[in-house]
Short mmCIF file of C-alpha atoms in Angstrom, two decimals:
data_model
loop_
_atom_site.label_atom_id
_atom_site.label_comp_id
_atom_site.label_asym_id
_atom_site.label_seq_id
_atom_site.Cartn_x
_atom_site.Cartn_y
_atom_site.Cartn_z
CA MET E 1 -106.36 -107.31 14.69
CA SER E 2 -107.83 -111.21 15.49
CA LEU E 3 -109.52 -112.95 12.94
CA VAL E 4 -113.41 -112.14 14.93
CA ASN E 5 -112.24 -108.56 14.68
CA ILE E 6 -112.03 -108.81 10.99
CA ILE E 7 -114.75 -110.58 10.48
CA SER E 8 -116.83 -107.98 12.68
CA ALA E 9 -115.58 -105.09 10.51
CA ILE E 10 -116.30 -106.76 7.05
CA GLY E 11 -119.72 -107.60 8.63
CA ASN E 12 -120.99 -104.15 9.58
CA ASN E 13 -122.73 -102.88 6.78
CA SER E 14 -122.64 -99.58 8.59
CA SER E 15 -118.83 -99.10 8.14
CA ILE E 16 -116.70 -98.88 4.60
CA TYR E 17 -114.76 -102.04 5.39
CA PRO E 18 -117.28 -104.40 3.54
CA LEU E 19 -117.29 -101.69 0.77
CA ILE E 20 -113.49 -101.75 0.74
CA VAL E 21 -113.22 -105.54 0.51
CA ARG E 22 -116.15 -105.68 -2.26
CA ASP E 23 -114.89 -102.66 -3.94
CA CYS E 24 -110.91 -103.08 -4.50
CA GLY E 25 -110.42 -106.50 -3.58
CA ILE E 26 -113.05 -108.36 -5.64
CA GLU E 27 -115.26 -106.05 -7.75
CA VAL E 28 -112.79 -103.82 -9.72
CA PRO E 29 -110.07 -106.62 -10.63
CA SER E 30 -113.37 -108.52 -12.10
CA LYS E 31 -114.84 -105.82 -13.99
CA VAL E 32 -111.52 -104.89 -15.54
CA ALA E 33 -111.14 -108.58 -16.80
CA LEU E 34 -114.64 -108.73 -17.76
CA THR E 35 -114.16 -105.47 -19.89
CA TYR E 36 -111.17 -106.64 -21.77
CA ARG E 37 -112.63 -109.92 -22.58
CA GLN E 38 -115.83 -108.49 -23.56
CA ASN E 39 -114.12 -105.77 -26.07
CA LEU E 40 -111.52 -108.22 -27.20
CA LYS E 41 -114.61 -109.90 -29.11
CA ASP E 42 -114.56 -106.23 -31.17
CA SER E 43 -111.06 -105.81 -31.75
CA PRO E 44 -107.55 -105.68 -29.63
CA GLU E 45 -107.42 -102.06 -30.26
CA MET E 46 -110.88 -101.70 -28.59
CA ALA E 47 -109.90 -104.16 -25.73
CA LYS E 48 -106.86 -102.01 -25.08
CA ASN E 49 -108.73 -98.59 -24.94
CA ALA E 50 -111.82 -99.89 -22.74
CA THR E 51 -109.44 -101.74 -20.42
CA ARG E 52 -107.17 -98.72 -19.85
CA GLU E 53 -110.38 -96.49 -19.34
CA ARG E 54 -111.89 -98.90 -17.14
CA LEU E 55 -108.56 -99.27 -15.03
CA ILE E 56 -108.30 -95.51 -14.63
CA ASP E 57 -112.08 -95.11 -13.91
CA GLU E 58 -112.37 -97.96 -11.38
CA TYR E 59 -109.31 -97.27 -9.15
CA THR E 60 -109.47 -93.34 -9.29
CA THR E 61 -113.21 -93.20 -8.47
CA SER E 62 -112.45 -96.03 -5.93
CA ALA E 63 -109.83 -93.66 -4.37
CA VAL E 64 -112.20 -90.49 -4.23
CA TRP E 65 -115.29 -92.41 -3.03
CA LEU E 66 -113.64 -94.86 -0.22
CA GLY E 67 -110.88 -91.88 1.07
CA GLY E 68 -112.29 -88.61 -0.36
CA ILE E 69 -115.02 -87.99 2.17
CA PRO E 70 -113.24 -89.05 5.34
CA VAL E 71 -110.14 -86.50 4.11
CA ILE E 72 -112.42 -83.63 3.73
CA ASN E 73 -114.10 -84.23 6.98
CA LYS E 74 -111.03 -83.81 8.65
CA LEU E 75 -109.90 -80.74 6.81
CA CYS E 76 -113.44 -79.69 7.39
CA ASP E 77 -113.51 -80.18 11.16
CA TRP E 78 -109.97 -78.27 11.28
CA GLY E 79 -111.50 -75.10 9.65
CA ILE E 80 -114.35 -75.48 12.21
CA GLU E 81 -111.82 -75.66 14.96
CA LYS E 82 -110.23 -72.54 13.32
CA ALA E 83 -113.45 -70.61 13.61
CA GLY E 84 -113.39 -71.29 16.95
CA PHE E 85 -115.82 -74.24 17.17
CA ASN E 86 -115.48 -77.75 18.50
CA PRO E 87 -116.65 -79.98 15.68
CA GLU E 88 -117.33 -82.88 18.14
CA ILE E 89 -120.79 -81.24 19.15
CA ASN E 90 -123.41 -83.12 17.79
CA ALA E 91 -126.07 -80.58 15.63
CA GLU E 92 -128.80 -83.00 16.96
CA LEU E 93 -128.45 -81.48 20.28
CA TYR E 94 -130.10 -78.20 19.16
CA LYS E 95 -133.49 -80.27 19.56
CA GLU E 96 -134.25 -79.89 23.17
CA ARG E 97 -135.65 -83.20 24.63
CA SER E 98 -136.70 -84.14 27.77
CA ASN E 99 -133.34 -85.61 28.99
CA GLN E 100 -130.86 -84.39 26.50
CA GLY E 101 -130.05 -81.16 24.35
CA ILE E 102 -127.69 -78.45 24.41
CA LYS E 103 -129.46 -76.53 27.17
CA PHE E 104 -130.23 -79.30 29.20
CA ASN E 105 -126.39 -80.70 28.91
CA ILE E 106 -125.27 -77.47 29.90
CA GLU E 107 -127.06 -77.27 32.94
CA LYS E 108 -126.58 -81.19 33.97
CA PHE E 109 -123.00 -81.13 33.55
CA LYS E 110 -121.77 -77.75 34.88
CA GLY E 111 -119.00 -78.53 37.56
CA LYS E 112 -118.52 -81.91 35.96
CA ALA E 113 -117.20 -81.21 32.47
CA ASP E 114 -116.53 -77.26 32.34
CA LYS E 115 -114.37 -77.38 29.23
CA GLU E 116 -116.86 -79.19 27.36
CA VAL E 117 -119.81 -77.02 28.85
CA ALA E 118 -117.93 -73.56 27.79
CA GLU E 119 -118.05 -75.22 24.02
CA LEU E 120 -121.76 -76.04 24.25
CA GLU E 121 -122.56 -72.54 25.37
CA LYS E 122 -120.36 -71.03 22.76
CA ALA E 123 -122.32 -73.05 20.07
CA LEU E 124 -125.79 -71.93 21.69
CA ALA E 125 -124.63 -68.48 21.33
CA LYS E 126 -123.97 -68.51 18.07
CA LYS E 127 -126.29 -71.33 16.77
CA SER E 128 -126.25 -69.87 13.16
CA THR E 129 -122.90 -69.78 12.40
CA TYR E 130 -122.19 -73.09 13.84
CA GLN E 131 -124.96 -74.68 11.73
CA LYS E 132 -123.51 -73.02 8.82
CA LEU E 133 -120.35 -74.43 9.16
CA PHE E 134 -121.51 -78.02 9.57
CA ALA E 135 -124.00 -77.58 6.67
CA GLY E 136 -120.90 -76.23 4.39
CA LYS E 137 -119.09 -79.34 5.77
CA PHE E 138 -121.96 -81.75 4.47
CA ILE E 139 -122.04 -79.92 1.14
CA LEU E 140 -118.11 -79.71 0.38
CA SER E 141 -117.24 -83.51 1.88
CA THR E 142 -120.41 -84.77 -0.94
CA ALA E 143 -119.91 -82.35 -3.55
CA ILE E 144 -116.29 -82.47 -4.23
CA PRO E 145 -116.13 -86.00 -4.59
CA ILE E 146 -119.41 -86.17 -6.98
CA ALA E 147 -117.67 -83.25 -9.25
CA LEU E 148 -114.49 -85.58 -9.13
CA MET E 149 -115.94 -88.80 -9.66
CA GLY E 150 -119.09 -87.69 -11.76
CA TYR E 151 -117.27 -84.93 -14.10
CA ILE E 152 -113.80 -84.39 -13.67
CA ILE E 153 -112.24 -87.78 -14.02
CA PRO E 154 -114.74 -89.04 -16.67
CA LYS E 155 -114.17 -86.15 -18.72
CA LEU E 156 -110.61 -86.49 -18.47
CA ASN E 157 -110.25 -90.16 -18.88
CA PHE E 158 -112.09 -89.44 -22.16
CA LYS E 159 -109.95 -86.87 -23.30
CA LEU E 160 -106.91 -89.25 -22.98
CA THR E 161 -108.50 -91.91 -25.10
CA GLU E 162 -109.27 -89.27 -27.66
CA SER E 163 -105.88 -87.99 -27.60
CA LEU E 164 -104.22 -91.52 -27.76
CA ARG E 165 -106.46 -92.77 -30.39
CA LYS E 166 -105.73 -89.39 -32.71
CA ASN E 167 -102.00 -90.05 -31.93
CA GLN E 168 -102.40 -93.66 -33.39
CA LYS E 169 -104.49 -93.01 -36.22
CA LYS E 170 -101.69 -90.72 -37.57
CA THR E 171 -99.09 -93.13 -36.55
CA ASP E 172 -101.13 -95.93 -38.50
CA GLU E 173 -101.60 -93.42 -41.40
CA LYS E 174 -97.74 -93.03 -41.69
CA LYS E 175 -97.66 -96.81 -41.82
CA GLY E 176 -100.15 -97.08 -44.76
CA GLN E 177 -102.67 -98.57 -42.87
CA ASN E 178 -106.40 -97.97 -42.61
CA VAL E 179 -108.10 -98.06 -39.18
CA SER E 180 -111.60 -98.05 -38.66
CA PHE E 181 -113.70 -98.65 -35.31
CA LYS E 182 -117.12 -100.58 -35.51
CA GLY E 183 -120.11 -100.55 -33.54
CA LEU E 184 -121.15 -98.15 -30.52
CA THR E 185 -128.25 -79.40 7.99
CA SER E 186 -128.67 -81.52 11.21
CA VAL E 187 -129.43 -84.55 9.97
CA LEU E 188 -127.07 -83.67 6.87
CA ALA E 189 -124.12 -82.59 9.16
CA ASN E 190 -124.49 -85.95 11.16
CA MET E 191 -124.87 -88.20 8.32
CA SER E 192 -122.57 -91.58 8.64
CA THR E 193 -119.44 -91.57 6.09
CA VAL E 194 -121.56 -94.36 4.75
CA ASN E 195 -124.59 -92.43 4.31
CA LYS E 196 -122.65 -89.69 2.60
CA MET E 197 -121.10 -92.43 0.27
CA ALA E 198 -124.25 -93.30 -0.66
CA VAL E 199 -125.50 -89.78 -1.49
CA THR E 200 -122.15 -89.38 -3.31
CA ASP E 201 -122.88 -92.27 -5.19
CA GLY E 202 -125.62 -90.60 -6.28
CA GLY E 203 -124.21 -87.74 -7.52
CA TYR E 204 -121.51 -89.46 -9.11
CA ALA E 205 -124.34 -91.48 -10.95
CA VAL E 206 -125.88 -88.44 -12.21
CA GLY E 207 -122.61 -86.83 -13.50
CA ARG E 208 -121.70 -90.03 -15.23
CA VAL E 209 -124.87 -90.20 -16.97
CA TYR E 210 -124.58 -86.74 -17.85
CA THR E 211 -121.04 -86.95 -19.07
CA GLY E 212 -121.87 -90.31 -21.44
CA ARG E 213 -120.12 -89.65 -25.09
CA ASN E 214 -123.74 -90.87 -26.79
CA LYS E 215 -126.94 -92.21 -25.89
CA TYR E 216 -126.28 -95.75 -25.74
CA GLU E 217 -123.36 -95.06 -23.31
CA GLN E 218 -125.74 -92.88 -21.29
CA LEU E 219 -128.22 -95.77 -20.96
CA GLU E 220 -125.87 -98.50 -20.12
CA MET E 221 -124.34 -95.99 -17.25
CA SER E 222 -127.77 -95.43 -15.97
CA PHE E 223 -128.52 -99.39 -15.47
CA LYS E 224 -124.72 -99.98 -14.41
CA MET E 225 -125.14 -96.96 -11.52
CA ALA E 226 -128.42 -97.77 -10.33
CA GLY E 227 -127.27 -101.52 -9.98
CA MET E 228 -124.09 -100.54 -8.40
CA MET E 229 -125.83 -98.42 -5.71
CA PHE E 230 -128.42 -101.27 -4.72
CA LEU E 231 -125.96 -103.93 -4.66
CA ASN E 232 -123.58 -101.77 -2.62
CA PHE E 233 -125.96 -100.11 0.21
CA LEU E 234 -129.27 -102.22 0.24
CA ALA E 235 -128.41 -105.24 -1.30
CA PRO E 236 -125.87 -106.52 1.65
CA ILE E 237 -128.39 -105.52 4.40
CA TRP E 238 -131.16 -107.52 3.11
CA ILE E 239 -128.41 -110.52 2.30
CA ALA E 240 -127.29 -110.16 5.98
CA ASN E 241 -131.07 -110.35 7.41
CA GLY E 242 -131.96 -112.98 5.31
CA LEU E 243 -128.90 -114.97 6.18
CA ASP E 244 -129.54 -114.60 9.83
CA LYS E 245 -133.14 -115.45 9.83
CA LEU E 246 -132.31 -118.67 8.02
CA SER E 247 -129.56 -119.39 10.52
CA LYS E 248 -132.26 -119.26 13.18
CA ILE E 249 -134.50 -121.80 11.07
CA LEU E 250 -131.66 -124.10 10.10
CA PHE E 251 -129.48 -124.04 13.14
CA ASN E 252 -131.55 -122.57 15.72
CA THR E 253 -129.00 -119.96 17.06
CA ASN E 254 -129.56 -116.43 17.55
CA VAL E 255 -126.83 -114.64 15.64
CA ASN E 256 -128.14 -110.93 15.57
CA LEU E 257 -125.47 -109.81 17.68
CA ASP E 258 -121.76 -108.78 16.43
CA PRO E 259 -119.10 -111.58 16.03
CA LYS E 260 -117.04 -109.64 18.80
CA LEU E 261 -120.07 -110.13 21.19
CA LEU E 262 -120.77 -113.39 20.38
CA ASN E 263 -117.05 -114.15 21.19
CA LYS E 264 -117.63 -113.08 24.72
CA GLY E 265 -119.40 -116.32 25.47
CA SER E 266 -120.29 -116.71 29.18
CA GLU E 267 -119.25 -112.89 29.86
CA LEU E 268 -122.72 -111.90 28.64
CA LYS E 269 -124.66 -113.14 31.18
CA ASN E 270 -123.04 -110.86 33.95
CA ILE E 271 -124.01 -107.78 32.17
CA GLU E 272 -126.51 -105.48 34.21
CA ILE E 273 -129.31 -104.33 31.55
CA PRO E 274 -131.20 -101.31 32.60
CA LYS E 275 -135.08 -101.68 32.52
CA GLU E 276 -135.74 -97.92 31.60
CA ASN E 277 -134.27 -94.39 31.74
CA ILE E 278 -131.06 -95.35 29.81
CA ILE E 279 -129.28 -91.85 29.87
CA GLU E 280 -129.43 -92.12 33.78
CA PHE E 281 -128.18 -95.54 33.78
CA LEU E 282 -124.99 -94.43 31.30
CA ASP E 283 -124.30 -91.24 33.54
CA LYS E 284 -124.62 -93.44 36.97
CA ASN E 285 -122.72 -96.28 35.84
CA PRO E 286 -120.06 -95.31 33.35
CA GLU E 287 -117.94 -98.73 34.24
CA SER E 288 -120.63 -101.00 33.73
CA LYS E 289 -120.52 -103.59 30.80
CA PHE E 290 -123.60 -102.14 29.40
CA ALA E 291 -121.94 -98.71 29.16
CA LYS E 292 -119.23 -99.68 27.95
CA LEU E 293 -120.96 -101.90 25.18
CA CYS E 294 -123.17 -98.62 24.31
CA GLU E 295 -119.96 -97.10 23.94
CA GLU E 296 -118.39 -99.51 21.26
CA TYR E 297 -121.75 -100.38 19.68
CA CYS E 298 -124.19 -97.74 19.78
CA GLY E 299 -122.06 -94.60 19.79
CA VAL E 300 -122.06 -93.35 23.14
CA LYS E 301 -119.14 -91.02 24.31
CA TYR E 302 -117.41 -90.59 27.46
CA LEU E 303 -114.53 -88.08 28.50
CA LYS E 304 -111.26 -89.35 29.95
CA ASN E 305 -112.73 -89.24 33.54
CA ARG E 306 -115.66 -91.10 32.40
CA ILE E 307 -118.15 -88.53 32.42
CA ARG E 308 -120.30 -88.90 29.38
CA ASP E 309 -119.55 -86.35 26.89
CA PRO E 310 -122.18 -83.53 26.88
CA ARG E 311 -121.35 -82.47 23.42
CA ALA E 312 -122.28 -85.99 21.63
CA TYR E 313 -125.90 -86.94 21.06
CA VAL E 314 -127.36 -90.15 22.77
CA ASP E 315 -129.03 -92.24 20.03
CA GLU E 316 -131.78 -94.20 22.38
CA LYS E 317 -133.54 -95.92 19.73
CA LYS E 318 -130.47 -97.55 18.72
CA ILE E 319 -129.68 -98.61 22.46
CA GLU E 320 -133.00 -99.73 22.63
CA ALA E 321 -132.65 -101.71 19.88
CA PHE E 322 -129.18 -103.10 20.76
CA LYS E 323 -130.53 -103.70 24.57
CA LYS E 324 -133.63 -105.96 23.02
CA GLU E 325 -131.25 -107.98 20.94
CA LEU E 326 -128.76 -108.47 23.87
CA GLN E 327 -131.63 -109.35 26.28
CA LYS E 328 -132.95 -111.94 23.81
CA PHE E 329 -129.86 -113.49 23.00
CA ILE E 330 -128.80 -114.07 26.65
CA SER E 331 -132.51 -115.36 27.38
CA GLU E 332 -132.01 -117.97 24.52
CA ALA E 333 -128.61 -118.81 25.41
CA ASN E 334 -129.50 -119.43 28.90
CA ASN E 335 -132.37 -121.53 27.76
CA SER E 336 -129.75 -123.94 25.91
CA GLY E 337 -128.25 -125.13 29.13
CA ASN E 338 -124.82 -124.01 28.37
CA ILE E 339 -124.32 -119.91 27.26
CA GLU E 340 -120.36 -120.63 26.19
CA LYS E 341 -121.49 -123.38 23.64
CA TYR E 342 -124.38 -121.58 22.29
CA SER E 343 -121.99 -118.24 22.05
CA LYS E 344 -119.38 -120.58 20.09
CA LYS E 345 -121.70 -122.13 17.78
CA ALA E 346 -123.75 -118.89 17.13
CA LEU E 347 -120.14 -117.24 16.37
CA LYS E 348 -119.23 -119.92 13.95
CA VAL E 349 -122.59 -119.40 12.05
CA LYS E 350 -122.21 -115.57 12.13
CA SER E 351 -118.92 -115.44 10.66
CA ALA E 352 -120.18 -117.77 7.89
CA ASN E 353 -122.73 -115.74 7.21
CA ILE E 354 -120.58 -112.63 6.97
CA ILE E 355 -118.28 -114.32 4.38
CA ALA E 356 -121.49 -115.57 2.54
CA ASN E 357 -122.84 -112.16 2.34
CA ILE E 358 -119.30 -110.86 0.90
CA GLY E 359 -119.12 -113.58 -1.49
CA ILE E 360 -122.91 -113.33 -2.86
CA SER E 361 -122.78 -109.69 -3.03
CA SER E 362 -119.39 -109.68 -4.60
CA PHE E 363 -120.29 -112.10 -7.16
CA LEU E 364 -123.55 -109.88 -8.08
CA LEU E 365 -121.50 -106.71 -8.16
CA ALA E 366 -118.39 -108.14 -10.00
CA PHE E 367 -119.95 -110.97 -12.24
CA ALA E 368 -124.02 -110.54 -12.48
CA LEU E 369 -124.16 -106.77 -13.01
CA PRO E 370 -121.17 -106.49 -15.68
CA LYS E 371 -122.66 -109.73 -17.36
CA ALA E 372 -126.07 -108.07 -17.46
CA THR E 373 -124.80 -104.78 -18.92
CA PHE E 374 -122.96 -106.52 -21.61
CA TRP E 375 -126.13 -108.36 -22.46
CA LEU E 376 -128.15 -104.84 -22.36
CA ARG E 377 -125.56 -103.21 -24.45
CA GLU E 378 -125.67 -105.91 -27.20
CA LYS E 379 -129.41 -105.88 -27.33
CA VAL E 380 -129.34 -102.10 -27.60
CA THR E 381 -126.73 -101.64 -29.91
CA GLY E 382 -126.18 -104.63 -31.52
CA SER E 383 -122.35 -104.48 -30.57
CA LYS E 384 -120.51 -106.06 -27.76
CA ALA E 385 -117.71 -103.22 -27.55
CA GLU E 386 -117.89 -100.08 -25.22
CA PRO E 387 -120.56 -97.59 -26.52
CA GLY E 388 -118.44 -94.53 -25.76
CA LEU E 389 -115.69 -95.81 -27.81
CA MET E 390 -117.82 -96.75 -30.90
#
């Protein structure tokens, strides 16, 4: 994978890649280190227990959070196939429109994509069953991670600490030591993995607050989980938009496109952009550069023979927004007098913005939020120690 592709991946806030970088690469190690230092102020024993809990909690929940939904989705897709349906059929197509829908696509693609049309006909004939299967897919892919992260993992983690502390107490008593601890359906079926992760995070937050061992731990967890959800799902988008707008002011450069597109340089001026009726253009010009860009950036799907997949929904609003940004960039690049030079400058600025976004959001998650949580803890409980271990 090239450097531009890597920057593009971590700059796409609709994908899980920036979450992986922030969560596993920066946030978790920083939180573990801060937890150790904070609790060491109380006692070495408190620091050991708190750090162990943090390590188990952060890495097991990260594994479930980042990997659970994709794995369960694949298992559900396998089950849907075993039930005789194709999971690639988009449930959004049940809403018939003037230019797409299950019935519309069946008629339009007869004789062009017979296998896919047959699958659509079956999904139409057994609409209720198909919708229930996809609703079940959504429930399983969110409920299981929520149960694991919000209830099962913390309960097991707390039980482990309780068991270890009891064993340590027995050992200390044998040694004559006196130990004391101070202080305290359609929309659902077609949600993206990141959106499902946001829903899962909400359920996880509720579960973690509910499983808090005392009111102080519940209060701290409420504050921390609310901050994590904001900093994971909203703040990066706001930061990206702010940096892109600032770049326009400071460098007079349009950086709203993906880095991989900016890297194409002068190739962009040769793209034929449709003026209207996007779906018809995509069907009549499947080999066009615009169609291939829509395939890469807007979720348009084609079969191997370059017939548009009739089972897939075409998000016209997303394509219109993409088209508008593409036209705007090409116009501004042409006006600059040198589209190649303009594109290279835009790529450098966009790459810097993405790296800055990762840095800022990671700092907020890995340092600012934990520090704010520790400050709240001391104000409420009067102790620096983990409230659940008090």
